Tab-separated table of C-alpha atoms in Angstrom:
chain	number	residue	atom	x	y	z
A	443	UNK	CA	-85.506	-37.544	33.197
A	444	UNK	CA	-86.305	-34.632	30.540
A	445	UNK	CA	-86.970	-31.721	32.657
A	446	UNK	CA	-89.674	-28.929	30.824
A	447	UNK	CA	-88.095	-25.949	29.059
A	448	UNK	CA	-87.409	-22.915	30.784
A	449	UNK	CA	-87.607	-24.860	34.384
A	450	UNK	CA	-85.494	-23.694	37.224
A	451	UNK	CA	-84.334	-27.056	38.443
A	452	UNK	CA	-81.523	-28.063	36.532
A	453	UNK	CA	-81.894	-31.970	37.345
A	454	UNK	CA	-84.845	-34.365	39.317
A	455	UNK	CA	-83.489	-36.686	42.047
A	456	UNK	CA	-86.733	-39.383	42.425
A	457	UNK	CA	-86.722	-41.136	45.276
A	458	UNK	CA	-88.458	-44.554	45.977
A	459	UNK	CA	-90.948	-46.012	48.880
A	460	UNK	CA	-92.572	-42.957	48.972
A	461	UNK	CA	-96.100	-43.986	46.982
A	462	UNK	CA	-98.067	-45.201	50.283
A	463	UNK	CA	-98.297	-44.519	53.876
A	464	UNK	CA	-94.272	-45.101	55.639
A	465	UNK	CA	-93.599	-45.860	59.210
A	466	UNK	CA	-91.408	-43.234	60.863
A	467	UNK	CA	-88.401	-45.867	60.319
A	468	UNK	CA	-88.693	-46.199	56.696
A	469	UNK	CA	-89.232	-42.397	55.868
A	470	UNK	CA	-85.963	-42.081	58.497
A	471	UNK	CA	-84.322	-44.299	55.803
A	472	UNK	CA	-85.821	-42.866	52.957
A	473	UNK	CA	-84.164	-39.277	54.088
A	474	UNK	CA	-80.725	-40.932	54.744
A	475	UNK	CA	-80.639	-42.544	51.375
A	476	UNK	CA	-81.713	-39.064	49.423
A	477	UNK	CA	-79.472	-37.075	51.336
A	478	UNK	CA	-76.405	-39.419	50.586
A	479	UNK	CA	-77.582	-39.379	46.535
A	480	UNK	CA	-78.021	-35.336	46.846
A	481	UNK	CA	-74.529	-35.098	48.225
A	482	UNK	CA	-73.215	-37.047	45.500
A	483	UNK	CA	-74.673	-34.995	42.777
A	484	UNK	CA	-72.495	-32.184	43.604
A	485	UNK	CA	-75.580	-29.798	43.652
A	486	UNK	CA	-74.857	-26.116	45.990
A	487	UNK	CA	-78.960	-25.987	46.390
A	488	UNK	CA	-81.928	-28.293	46.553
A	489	UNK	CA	-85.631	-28.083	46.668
A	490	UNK	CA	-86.723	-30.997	48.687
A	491	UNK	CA	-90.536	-32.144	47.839
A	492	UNK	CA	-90.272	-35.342	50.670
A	493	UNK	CA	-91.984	-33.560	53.355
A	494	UNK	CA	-95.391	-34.405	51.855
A	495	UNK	CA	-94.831	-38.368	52.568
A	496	UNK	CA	-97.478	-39.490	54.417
A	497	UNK	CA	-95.848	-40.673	57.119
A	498	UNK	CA	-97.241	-43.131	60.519
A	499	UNK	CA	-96.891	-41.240	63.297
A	500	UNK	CA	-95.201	-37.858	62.280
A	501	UNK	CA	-96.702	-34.633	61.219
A	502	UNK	CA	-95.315	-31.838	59.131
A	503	UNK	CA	-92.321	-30.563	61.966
A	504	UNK	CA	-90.855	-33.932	62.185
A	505	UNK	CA	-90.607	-35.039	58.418
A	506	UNK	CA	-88.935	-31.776	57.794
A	507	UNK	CA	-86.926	-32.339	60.938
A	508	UNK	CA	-86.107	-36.054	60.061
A	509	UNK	CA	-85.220	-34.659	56.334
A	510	UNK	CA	-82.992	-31.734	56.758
A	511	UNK	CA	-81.152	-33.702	60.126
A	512	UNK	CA	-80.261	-36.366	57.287
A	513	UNK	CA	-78.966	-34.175	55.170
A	514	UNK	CA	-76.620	-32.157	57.706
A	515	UNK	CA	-75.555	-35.498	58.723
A	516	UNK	CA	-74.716	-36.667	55.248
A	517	UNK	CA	-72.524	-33.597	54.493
A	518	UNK	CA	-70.855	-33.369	57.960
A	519	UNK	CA	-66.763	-33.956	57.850
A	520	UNK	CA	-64.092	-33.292	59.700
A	521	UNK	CA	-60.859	-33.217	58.348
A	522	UNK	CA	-59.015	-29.750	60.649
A	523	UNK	CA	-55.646	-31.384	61.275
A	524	UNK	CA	-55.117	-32.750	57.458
A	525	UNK	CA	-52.574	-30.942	55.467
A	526	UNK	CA	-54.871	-31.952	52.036
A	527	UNK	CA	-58.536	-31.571	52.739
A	528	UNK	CA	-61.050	-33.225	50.823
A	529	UNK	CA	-62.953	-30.951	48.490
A	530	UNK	CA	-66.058	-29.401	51.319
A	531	UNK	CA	-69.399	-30.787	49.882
A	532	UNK	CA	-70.827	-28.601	47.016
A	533	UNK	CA	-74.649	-28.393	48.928
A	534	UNK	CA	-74.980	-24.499	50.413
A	535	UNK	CA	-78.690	-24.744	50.834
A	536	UNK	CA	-81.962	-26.710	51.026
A	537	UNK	CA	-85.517	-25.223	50.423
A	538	UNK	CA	-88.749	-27.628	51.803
A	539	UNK	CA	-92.111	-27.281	49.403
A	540	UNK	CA	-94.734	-26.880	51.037
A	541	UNK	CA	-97.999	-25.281	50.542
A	542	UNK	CA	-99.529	-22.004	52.293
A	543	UNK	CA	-101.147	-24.226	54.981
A	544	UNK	CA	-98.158	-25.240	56.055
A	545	UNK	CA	-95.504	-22.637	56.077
A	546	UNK	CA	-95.726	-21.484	59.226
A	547	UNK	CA	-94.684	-24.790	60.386
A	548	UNK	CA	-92.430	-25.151	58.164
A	549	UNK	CA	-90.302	-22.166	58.938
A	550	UNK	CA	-90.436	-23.401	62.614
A	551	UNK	CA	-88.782	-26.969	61.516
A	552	UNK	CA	-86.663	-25.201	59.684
A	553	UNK	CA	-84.935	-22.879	61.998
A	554	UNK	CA	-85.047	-26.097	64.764
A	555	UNK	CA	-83.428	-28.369	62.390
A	556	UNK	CA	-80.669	-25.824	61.639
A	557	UNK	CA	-80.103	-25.362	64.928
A	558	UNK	CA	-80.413	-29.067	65.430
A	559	UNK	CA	-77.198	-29.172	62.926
A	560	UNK	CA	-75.408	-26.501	64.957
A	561	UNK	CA	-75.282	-28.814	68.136
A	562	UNK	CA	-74.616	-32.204	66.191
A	563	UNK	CA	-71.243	-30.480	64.411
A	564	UNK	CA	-70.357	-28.769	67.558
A	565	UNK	CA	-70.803	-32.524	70.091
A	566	UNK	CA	-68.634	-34.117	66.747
A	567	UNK	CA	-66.212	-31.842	66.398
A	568	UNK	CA	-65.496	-32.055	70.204
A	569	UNK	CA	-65.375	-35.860	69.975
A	570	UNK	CA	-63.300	-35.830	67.339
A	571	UNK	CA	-60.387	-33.424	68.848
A	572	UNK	CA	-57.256	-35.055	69.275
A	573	UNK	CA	-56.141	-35.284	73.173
A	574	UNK	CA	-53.234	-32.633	73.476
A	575	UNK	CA	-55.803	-30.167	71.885
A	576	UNK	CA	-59.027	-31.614	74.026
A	577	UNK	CA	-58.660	-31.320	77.805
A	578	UNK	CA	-60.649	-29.680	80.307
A	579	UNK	CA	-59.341	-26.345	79.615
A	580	UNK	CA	-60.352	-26.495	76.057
A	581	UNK	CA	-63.618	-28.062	76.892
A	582	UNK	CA	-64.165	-24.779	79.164
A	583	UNK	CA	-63.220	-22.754	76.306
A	584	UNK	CA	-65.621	-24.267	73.830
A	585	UNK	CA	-68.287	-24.100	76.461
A	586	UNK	CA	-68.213	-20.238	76.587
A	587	UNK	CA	-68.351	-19.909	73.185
A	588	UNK	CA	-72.080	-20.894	73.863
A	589	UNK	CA	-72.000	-17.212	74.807
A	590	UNK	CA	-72.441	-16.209	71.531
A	591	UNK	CA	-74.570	-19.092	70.159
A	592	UNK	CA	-78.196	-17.695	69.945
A	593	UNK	CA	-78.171	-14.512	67.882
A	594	UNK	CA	-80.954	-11.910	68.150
A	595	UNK	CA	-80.440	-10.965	72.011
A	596	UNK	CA	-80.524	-15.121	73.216
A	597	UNK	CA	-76.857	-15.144	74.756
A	598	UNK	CA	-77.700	-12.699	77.886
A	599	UNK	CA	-79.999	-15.299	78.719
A	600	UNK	CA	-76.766	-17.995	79.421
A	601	UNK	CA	-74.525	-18.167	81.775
A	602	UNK	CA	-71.109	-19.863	82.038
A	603	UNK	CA	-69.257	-20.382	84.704
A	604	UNK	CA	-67.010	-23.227	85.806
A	605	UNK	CA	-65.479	-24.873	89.691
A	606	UNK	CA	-61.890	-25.283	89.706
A	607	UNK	CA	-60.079	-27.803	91.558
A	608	UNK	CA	-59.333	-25.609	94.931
A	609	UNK	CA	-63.490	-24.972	95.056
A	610	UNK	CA	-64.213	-28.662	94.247
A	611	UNK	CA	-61.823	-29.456	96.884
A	612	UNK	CA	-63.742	-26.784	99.141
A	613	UNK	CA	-66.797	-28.648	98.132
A	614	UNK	CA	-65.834	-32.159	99.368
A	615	UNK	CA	-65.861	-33.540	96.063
A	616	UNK	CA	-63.304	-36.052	96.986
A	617	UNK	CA	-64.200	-38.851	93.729
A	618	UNK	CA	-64.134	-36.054	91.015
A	619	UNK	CA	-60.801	-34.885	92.746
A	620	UNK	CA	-59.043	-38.709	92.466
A	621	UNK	CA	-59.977	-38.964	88.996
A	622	UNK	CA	-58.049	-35.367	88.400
A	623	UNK	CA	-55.139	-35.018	90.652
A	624	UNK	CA	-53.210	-38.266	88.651
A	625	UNK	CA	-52.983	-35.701	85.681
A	626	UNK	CA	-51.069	-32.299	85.046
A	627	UNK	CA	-54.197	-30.621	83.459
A	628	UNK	CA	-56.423	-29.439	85.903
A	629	UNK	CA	-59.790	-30.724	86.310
A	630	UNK	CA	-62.884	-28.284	85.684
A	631	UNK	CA	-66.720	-28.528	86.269
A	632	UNK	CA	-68.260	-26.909	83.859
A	633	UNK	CA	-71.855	-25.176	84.225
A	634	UNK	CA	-73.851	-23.620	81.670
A	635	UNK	CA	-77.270	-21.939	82.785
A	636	UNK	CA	-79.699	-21.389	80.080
A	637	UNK	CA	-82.544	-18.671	81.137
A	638	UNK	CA	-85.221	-19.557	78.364
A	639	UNK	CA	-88.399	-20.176	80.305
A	640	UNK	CA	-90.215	-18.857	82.572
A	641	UNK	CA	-88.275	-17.015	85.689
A	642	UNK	CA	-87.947	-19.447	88.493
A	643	UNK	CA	-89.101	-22.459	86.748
A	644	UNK	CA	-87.755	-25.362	87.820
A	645	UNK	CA	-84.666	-26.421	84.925
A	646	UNK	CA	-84.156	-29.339	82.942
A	647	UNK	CA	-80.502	-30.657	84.003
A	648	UNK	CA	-78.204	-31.989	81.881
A	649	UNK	CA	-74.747	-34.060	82.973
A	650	UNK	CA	-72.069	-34.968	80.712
A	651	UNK	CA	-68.848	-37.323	81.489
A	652	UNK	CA	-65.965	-35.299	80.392
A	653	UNK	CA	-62.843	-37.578	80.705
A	654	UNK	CA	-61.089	-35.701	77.925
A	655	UNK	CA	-58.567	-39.041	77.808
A	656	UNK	CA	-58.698	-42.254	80.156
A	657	UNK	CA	-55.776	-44.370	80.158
A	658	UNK	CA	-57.126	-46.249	83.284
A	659	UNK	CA	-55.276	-44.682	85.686
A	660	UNK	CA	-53.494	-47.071	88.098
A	661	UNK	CA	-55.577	-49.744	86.654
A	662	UNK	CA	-53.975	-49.162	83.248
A	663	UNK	CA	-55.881	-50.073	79.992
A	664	UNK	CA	-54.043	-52.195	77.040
A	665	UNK	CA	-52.667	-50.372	74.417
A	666	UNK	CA	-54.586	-51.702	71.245
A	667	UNK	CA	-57.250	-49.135	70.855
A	668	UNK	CA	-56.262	-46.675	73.665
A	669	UNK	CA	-56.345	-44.335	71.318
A	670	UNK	CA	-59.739	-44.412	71.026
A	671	UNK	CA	-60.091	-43.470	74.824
A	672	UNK	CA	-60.130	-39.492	73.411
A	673	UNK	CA	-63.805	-40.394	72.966
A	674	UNK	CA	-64.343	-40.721	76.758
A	675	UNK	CA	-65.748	-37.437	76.911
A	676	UNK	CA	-68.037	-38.048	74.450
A	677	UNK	CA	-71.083	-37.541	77.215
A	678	UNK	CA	-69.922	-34.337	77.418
A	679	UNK	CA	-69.916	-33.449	74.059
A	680	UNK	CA	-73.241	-34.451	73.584
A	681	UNK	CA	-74.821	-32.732	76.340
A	682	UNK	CA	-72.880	-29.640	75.137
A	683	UNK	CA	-74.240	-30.202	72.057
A	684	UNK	CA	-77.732	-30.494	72.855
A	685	UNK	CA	-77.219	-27.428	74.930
A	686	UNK	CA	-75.793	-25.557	71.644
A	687	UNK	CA	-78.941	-26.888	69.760
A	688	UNK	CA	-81.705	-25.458	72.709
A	689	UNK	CA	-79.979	-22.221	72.901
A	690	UNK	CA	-79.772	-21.627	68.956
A	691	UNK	CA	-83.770	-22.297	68.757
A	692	UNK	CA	-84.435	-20.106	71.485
A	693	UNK	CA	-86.216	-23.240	73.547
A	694	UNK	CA	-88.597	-21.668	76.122
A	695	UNK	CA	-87.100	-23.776	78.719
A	696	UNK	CA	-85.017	-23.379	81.521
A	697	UNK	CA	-81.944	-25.218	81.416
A	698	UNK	CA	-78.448	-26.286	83.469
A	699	UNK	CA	-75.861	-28.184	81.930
A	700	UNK	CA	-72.944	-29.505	83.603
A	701	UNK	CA	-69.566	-31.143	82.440
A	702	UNK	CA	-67.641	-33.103	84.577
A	703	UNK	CA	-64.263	-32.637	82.547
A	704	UNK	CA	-60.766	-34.491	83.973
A	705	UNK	CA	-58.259	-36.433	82.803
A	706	UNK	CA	-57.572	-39.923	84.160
A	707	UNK	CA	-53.261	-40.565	83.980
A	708	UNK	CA	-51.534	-42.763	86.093
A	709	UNK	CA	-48.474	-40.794	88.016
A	710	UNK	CA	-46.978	-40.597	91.386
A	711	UNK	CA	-50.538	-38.543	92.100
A	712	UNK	CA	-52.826	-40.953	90.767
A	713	UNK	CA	-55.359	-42.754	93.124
A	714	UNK	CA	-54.593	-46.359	93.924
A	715	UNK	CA	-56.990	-49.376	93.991
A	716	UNK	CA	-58.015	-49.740	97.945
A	717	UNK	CA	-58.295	-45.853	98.501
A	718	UNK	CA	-61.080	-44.754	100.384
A	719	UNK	CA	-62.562	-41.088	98.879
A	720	UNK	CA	-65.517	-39.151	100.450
A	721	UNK	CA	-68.006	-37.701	97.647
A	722	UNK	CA	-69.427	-34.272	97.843
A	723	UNK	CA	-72.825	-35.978	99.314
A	724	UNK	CA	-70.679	-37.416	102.190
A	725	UNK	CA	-70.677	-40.872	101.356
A	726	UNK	CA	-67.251	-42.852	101.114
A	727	UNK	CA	-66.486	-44.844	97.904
A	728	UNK	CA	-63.358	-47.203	98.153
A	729	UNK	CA	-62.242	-47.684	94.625
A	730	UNK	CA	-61.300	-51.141	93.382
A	731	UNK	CA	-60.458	-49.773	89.931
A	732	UNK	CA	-59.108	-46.530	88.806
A	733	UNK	CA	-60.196	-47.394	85.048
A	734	UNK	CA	-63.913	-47.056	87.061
A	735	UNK	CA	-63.540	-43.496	87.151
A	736	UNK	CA	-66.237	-41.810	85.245
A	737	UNK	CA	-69.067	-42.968	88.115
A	738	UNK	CA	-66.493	-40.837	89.975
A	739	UNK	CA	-66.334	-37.690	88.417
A	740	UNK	CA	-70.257	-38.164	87.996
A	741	UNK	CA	-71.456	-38.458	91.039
A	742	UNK	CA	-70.452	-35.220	92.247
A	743	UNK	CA	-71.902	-33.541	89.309
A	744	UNK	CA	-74.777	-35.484	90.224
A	745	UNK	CA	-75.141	-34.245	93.728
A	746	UNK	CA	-73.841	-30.445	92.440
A	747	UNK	CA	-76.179	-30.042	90.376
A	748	UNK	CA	-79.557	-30.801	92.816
A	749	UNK	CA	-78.487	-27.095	93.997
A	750	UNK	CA	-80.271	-25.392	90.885
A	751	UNK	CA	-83.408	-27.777	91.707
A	752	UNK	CA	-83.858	-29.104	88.506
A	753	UNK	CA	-87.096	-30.878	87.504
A	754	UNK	CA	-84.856	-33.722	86.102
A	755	UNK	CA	-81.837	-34.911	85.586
A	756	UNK	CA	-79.955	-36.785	82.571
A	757	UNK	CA	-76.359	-37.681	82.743
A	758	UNK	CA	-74.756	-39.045	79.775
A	759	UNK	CA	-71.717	-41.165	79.617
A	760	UNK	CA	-69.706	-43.704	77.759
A	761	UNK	CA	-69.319	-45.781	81.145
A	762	UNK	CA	-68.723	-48.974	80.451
A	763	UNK	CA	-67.875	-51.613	77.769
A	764	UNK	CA	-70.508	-53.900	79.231
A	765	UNK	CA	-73.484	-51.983	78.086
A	766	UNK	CA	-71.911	-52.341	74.007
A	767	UNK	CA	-71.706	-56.595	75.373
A	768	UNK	CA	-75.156	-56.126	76.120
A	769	UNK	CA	-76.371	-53.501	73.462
A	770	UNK	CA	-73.894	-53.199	70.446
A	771	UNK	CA	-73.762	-50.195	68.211
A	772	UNK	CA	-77.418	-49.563	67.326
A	773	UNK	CA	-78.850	-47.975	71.009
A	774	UNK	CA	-77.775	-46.295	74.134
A	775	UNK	CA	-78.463	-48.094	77.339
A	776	UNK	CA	-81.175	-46.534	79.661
A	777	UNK	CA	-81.305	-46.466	83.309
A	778	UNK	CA	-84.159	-44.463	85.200
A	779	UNK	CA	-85.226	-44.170	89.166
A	780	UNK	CA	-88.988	-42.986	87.480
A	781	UNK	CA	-90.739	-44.405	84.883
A	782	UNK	CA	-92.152	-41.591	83.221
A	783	UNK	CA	-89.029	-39.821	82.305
A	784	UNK	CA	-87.719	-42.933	80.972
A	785	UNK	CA	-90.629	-43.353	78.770
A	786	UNK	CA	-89.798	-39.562	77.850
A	787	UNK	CA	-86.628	-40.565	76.671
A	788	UNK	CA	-87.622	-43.315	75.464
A	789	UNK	CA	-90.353	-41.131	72.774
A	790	UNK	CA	-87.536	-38.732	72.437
A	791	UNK	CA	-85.436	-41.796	70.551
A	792	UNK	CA	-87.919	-43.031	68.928
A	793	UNK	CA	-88.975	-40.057	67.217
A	794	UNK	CA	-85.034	-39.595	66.100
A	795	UNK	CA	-84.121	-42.254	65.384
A	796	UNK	CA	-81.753	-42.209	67.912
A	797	UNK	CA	-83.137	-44.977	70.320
A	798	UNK	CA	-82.477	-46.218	73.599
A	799	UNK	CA	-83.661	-49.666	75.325
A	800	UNK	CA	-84.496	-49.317	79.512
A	801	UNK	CA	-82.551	-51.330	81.223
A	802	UNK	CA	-83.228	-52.521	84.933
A	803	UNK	CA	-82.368	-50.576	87.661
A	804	UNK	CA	-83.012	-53.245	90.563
A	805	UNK	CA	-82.613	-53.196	94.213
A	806	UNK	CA	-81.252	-56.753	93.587
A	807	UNK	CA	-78.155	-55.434	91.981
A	808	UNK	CA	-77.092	-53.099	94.624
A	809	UNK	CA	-75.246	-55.292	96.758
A	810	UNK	CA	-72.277	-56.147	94.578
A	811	UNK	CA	-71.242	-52.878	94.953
A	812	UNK	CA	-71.039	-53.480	99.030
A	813	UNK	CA	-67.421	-52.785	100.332
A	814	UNK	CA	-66.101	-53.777	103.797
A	815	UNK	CA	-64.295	-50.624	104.174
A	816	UNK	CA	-66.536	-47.759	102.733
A	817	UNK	CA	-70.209	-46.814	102.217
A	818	UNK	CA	-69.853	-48.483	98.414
A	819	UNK	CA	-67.328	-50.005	96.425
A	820	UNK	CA	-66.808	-48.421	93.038
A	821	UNK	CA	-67.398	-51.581	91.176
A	822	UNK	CA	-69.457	-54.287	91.128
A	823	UNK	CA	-68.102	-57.569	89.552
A	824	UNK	CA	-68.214	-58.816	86.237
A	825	UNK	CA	-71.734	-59.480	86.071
A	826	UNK	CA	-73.997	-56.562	85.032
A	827	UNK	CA	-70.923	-54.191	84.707
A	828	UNK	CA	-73.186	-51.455	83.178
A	829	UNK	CA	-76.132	-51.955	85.584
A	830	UNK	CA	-74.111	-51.964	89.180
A	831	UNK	CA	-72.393	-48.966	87.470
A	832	UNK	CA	-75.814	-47.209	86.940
A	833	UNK	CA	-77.263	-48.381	90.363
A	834	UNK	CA	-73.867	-46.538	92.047
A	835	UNK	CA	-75.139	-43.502	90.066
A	836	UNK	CA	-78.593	-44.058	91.818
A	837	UNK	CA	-77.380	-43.612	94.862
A	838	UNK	CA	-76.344	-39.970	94.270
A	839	UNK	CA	-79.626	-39.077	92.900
A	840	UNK	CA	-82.737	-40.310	95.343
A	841	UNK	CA	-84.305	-37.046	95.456
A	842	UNK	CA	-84.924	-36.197	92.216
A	843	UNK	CA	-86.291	-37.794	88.860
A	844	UNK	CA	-83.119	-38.898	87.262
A	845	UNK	CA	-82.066	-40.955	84.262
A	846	UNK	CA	-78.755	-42.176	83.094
A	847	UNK	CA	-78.006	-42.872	79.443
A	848	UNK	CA	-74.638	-45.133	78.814
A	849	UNK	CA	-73.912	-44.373	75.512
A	850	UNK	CA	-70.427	-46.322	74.926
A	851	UNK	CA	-71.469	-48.290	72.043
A	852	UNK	CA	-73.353	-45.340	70.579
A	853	UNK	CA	-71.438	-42.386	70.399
A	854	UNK	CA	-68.474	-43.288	68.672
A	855	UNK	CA	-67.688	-45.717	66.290
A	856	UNK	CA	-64.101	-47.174	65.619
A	857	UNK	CA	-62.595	-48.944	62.785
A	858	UNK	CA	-62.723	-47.656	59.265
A	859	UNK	CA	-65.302	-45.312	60.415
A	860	UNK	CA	-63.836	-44.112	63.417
A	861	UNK	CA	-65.066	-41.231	64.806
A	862	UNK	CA	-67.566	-39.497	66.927
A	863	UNK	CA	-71.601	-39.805	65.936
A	864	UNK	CA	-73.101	-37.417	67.904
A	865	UNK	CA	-75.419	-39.474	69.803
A	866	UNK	CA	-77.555	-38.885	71.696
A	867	UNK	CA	-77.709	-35.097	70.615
A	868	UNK	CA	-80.628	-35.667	68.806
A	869	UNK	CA	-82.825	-37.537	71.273
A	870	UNK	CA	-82.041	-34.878	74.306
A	871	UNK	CA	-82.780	-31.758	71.990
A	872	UNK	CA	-85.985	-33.971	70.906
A	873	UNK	CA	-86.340	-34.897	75.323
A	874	UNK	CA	-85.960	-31.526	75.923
A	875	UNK	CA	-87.913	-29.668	73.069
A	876	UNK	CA	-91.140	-31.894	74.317
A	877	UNK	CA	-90.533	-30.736	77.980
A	878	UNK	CA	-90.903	-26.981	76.603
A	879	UNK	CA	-93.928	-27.611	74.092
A	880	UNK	CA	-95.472	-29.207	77.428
C-alpha cells in the first residue's frame, strides 16, 4: 500500500478480523498473528493502531495488555549457550494510538505490560537453564536479583531471604529433606517478601516446585526424555516470574513467594520406597515412590508459609504426567479447597489467555492415598494420579484458602519446540493484579 508523501511511517502492516465486534479469543489471536508479521518485517519501531478493536469483554487496559504481551512473546529467544547466535530481532520499541481520553490508561497498560514482559523472560530464561548451571543455589541467586527489580525506590520494599538445610532440618521438614539429601547440591527454600500494600495486610502467597532436575530418585525415570526433567522447576520459575512482574509495576499488594528448590538424585543418601518421613506439620508420609517427590518438597512450603498468614495460597507445579493424560498442552489443571479463589483463577486465565480447567478435589479420592504404616502414603494408584496428588496437597493446607495449579503439560513444551512457555506467569500476575485493584 502507497503510503502519503512526507508520512512518518515508512510501511502499513493491515491486519484482518478487526471490522466488527471480536471475542477476547479472537482479538488474543488477532495480536499473536500481527506480532509474528511485525517481527518478520524487520522493523526497530512500531505504532500499533489495534487497541481500538472493539473487543467482547475487554476494555482499553487489556487490549493493550493482550497486544504488547503478544508481541514480547513473539520476539522472546533464548539462545545464551550457542557459540553462533541468531541475529536478536530488529523491533526496539512499540507506541499504542490512542486518543486524549484514553492516555492515562494507556500509560498504565503500558508500564504493566512491560513489566508483564520482565517476569515472562525472567520464568523462561530460568526454565530454559541447563542443569549444571540451574540448581538451588543458582535459583537463590536469581531470586535476589529481585532486589533490584523495581526501580524508583520499589526494592526496599522486598525482602529475600532463604532456609538452608540445617534450619529445615530444625524445622521438622522431614519430606523436603528426603527429596534433598540424595543429591550433593544443597537444598534451599527460598522466600521473597514483597511490602507493596498496605502495612499488615494480610499477603497473597505464592509456592513454586523447584526440583531444579528429577531423575526419580530411587524410583529412577527412563532415559528417553530425561533430559527434559530440567523443566521440573518450572513452578518455580513461574511464580518467580510473576513475582518479578508485581514488583516491576509497583502492585499495591502485599506479597510472599516461596520456592521449594532441591534436586532429586539417586545415591547411597537417597530415600528409599517404604521410608517413613515426618513433615514439618507433624504428619508422617511413607513414600512408595521417590519419582513422587515434588508433593514432598511442597508440602512443607505449604505448611511454612501459613506463618506470614497469607490471605491465599497458590502453589504451582509440574506434578504429574497424569494431569497432561487428562489435559494435554492447551491448560493447566486446577485444584481448589474454596470455590471463589478458583473462580479467581479461573477469570485470571481467561482474561490471558492462559486458561485453566477446575478439576475435582473430592473427599472420595482421599483414601487411595491411605498407608498401613504412616498418616498418608505419598501416592495414590494409577487412577487419578494428578487428583490423589492434589488431595495429598490438601491435607497440608485446611486452614487457609488454597489452590493448586499442575501445570506439567503447560509450561514446557518438548519436541521441535522444546522449551519453557512461561505459563502460568501471565494468569497469576493477572490473579494477583485483580486482588490489588480489589
Amino acid at each position: 500500500m502507497q503510503l502519503p508523501a512526507g508520512s512518518a511511517l515508512d510501511r502499513l502492516l493491515v491486519t484482518g478480523g478487526c471490522d466488527a465486534t471480536v471475542s477476547v479469543a479472537d482479538f488474543r489471536k488477532i495480536a499473536t498473528a500481527a506480532a509474528s508479521a511485525l517481527k518478520g518485517t524487520g522493523a526497530r519501531t512500531a505504532l500499533c493502531a489495534l487497541a481500538g478493536t472493539r473487543v467482547e469483554g475487554a476494555d482499553l487496559a487489556a487490549r493493550i495488555r493482550t497486544l504488547l504481551s503478544a508481541v514480547s512473546l513473539a520476539v522472546y529467544r533464548y539462545d545464551s549457550y550457542k557459540s553462533t547466535k541468531e541475529p536478536a530481532a530488529a523491533l526496539r520499541s512499540v507506541a499504542v494510538l490512542t486518543d486524549k481520553r484514553g492516555e492515562k490508561t494507556t500509560r498504565a497498560a503500558v508500564r504493566e505490560a512491560s513489566a508483564l514482559k520482565q517476569g515472562f523472560d525472567f520464568a523462561r530464561d530460568l526454565g530454559n537453564e541447563p542443569p549444571n548451571v540451574c540448581h538451588p543455589t543458582y535459583l537463590l541467586q536469581q531470586a535476589r536479583m529481585l532486589k533490584q527489580a523495581g526501580k524508583m525506590g520499589r526494592a526496599d520494599k522486598v525482602k529475600v531471604s532463604a532456609l538452608d538445610e540445617k534450619k529445615m532440618t530444625e524445622l521438622g521438614m522431614g519430606a523436603f529433606m528426603s527429596v534433598s539429601r540424595g543429591s550433593e547440591q544443597p537444598g534451599r527454600m527460598i522466600i521473597i517478601e514483597y511490602k507493596g500494600g498496605k502495612r499488615g495486610e494480610a499477603p497473597v502467597a505464592l509456592v513454586g516446585k523447584g526440583i531444579t532436575f528429577d531423575t526419580g530418585g530411587i524410583s529412577l525415570k527412563p532415559g528417553p526424555g530425561m533430559d527434559e526433567m530440567k523443566f521440573d522447576m518450572c513452578g518455580a520459575a513461574s511464580v518467580l516470574g510473576a513475582t518479578r512482574a508485581i514488583i516491576e509495576a509497583k502492585l499495591p499488594i502485599n506479597l510472599v513467594t516461596v520456592v521449594a528448590a532441591a534436586e532429586n538424585m539417586p545415591s547411597g543418601r537417597a530415600s528409599r520406597p517404604g521410608d517413613i518421613v515426618s513433615t514439618m506439620s507433624g504428619q508422617t508420609v511413607e513414600i512408595l515412590n521417590t519419582d513422587a517427590e515434588g508433593r514432598l518438597v511442597l508440602c512443607d512450603a505449604i505448611t511454612y508459609v501459613q506463618k506470614y498468614k497469607p490471605s491465599a495460597i497458590v502453589d504451582v507445579a509440574t506434578l504429574t504426567g497424569a494431569i497432561i493424560i487428562a489435559l494435554g498442552s492447551h491448560a493447566s489443571g486446577l485444584y481448589a479447597n474454596d470455590d471463589d479463589l478458583a473462580e479467581e483463577l479461573l477469570g485470571a486465565g481467561q482474561r490471558t489467555g492462559d486458561r485453566a480447567w477446575h478439576m475435582p478435589l473430592w473427599d472420595d479420592y482421599q483414601k487411595q492415598l491411605k498407608s498401613n504404616f504412616a498418616d498418608m502414603a505419598n501416592i495414590g494408584g494409577r487412577e487419578a494420579g494428578s487428583v490423589t496428588a492434589a488431595c495429598f496437597l490438601a491435607r497440608f493446607a485446611k486452614e487457609v484458602p488454597w489452590a493448586h495449579l499442575d501445570v506439567a503439560g503447560s509450561a514446557f513444551q518438548g519436541g521441535a519446540a522444546k522449551g519453557a512457555t512461561g505459563r502460568p506467569v501471565g494468569l497469576l500476575f493477572e490473579f494477583v493484579r485483580a486482588r490489588a485493584q480489589g
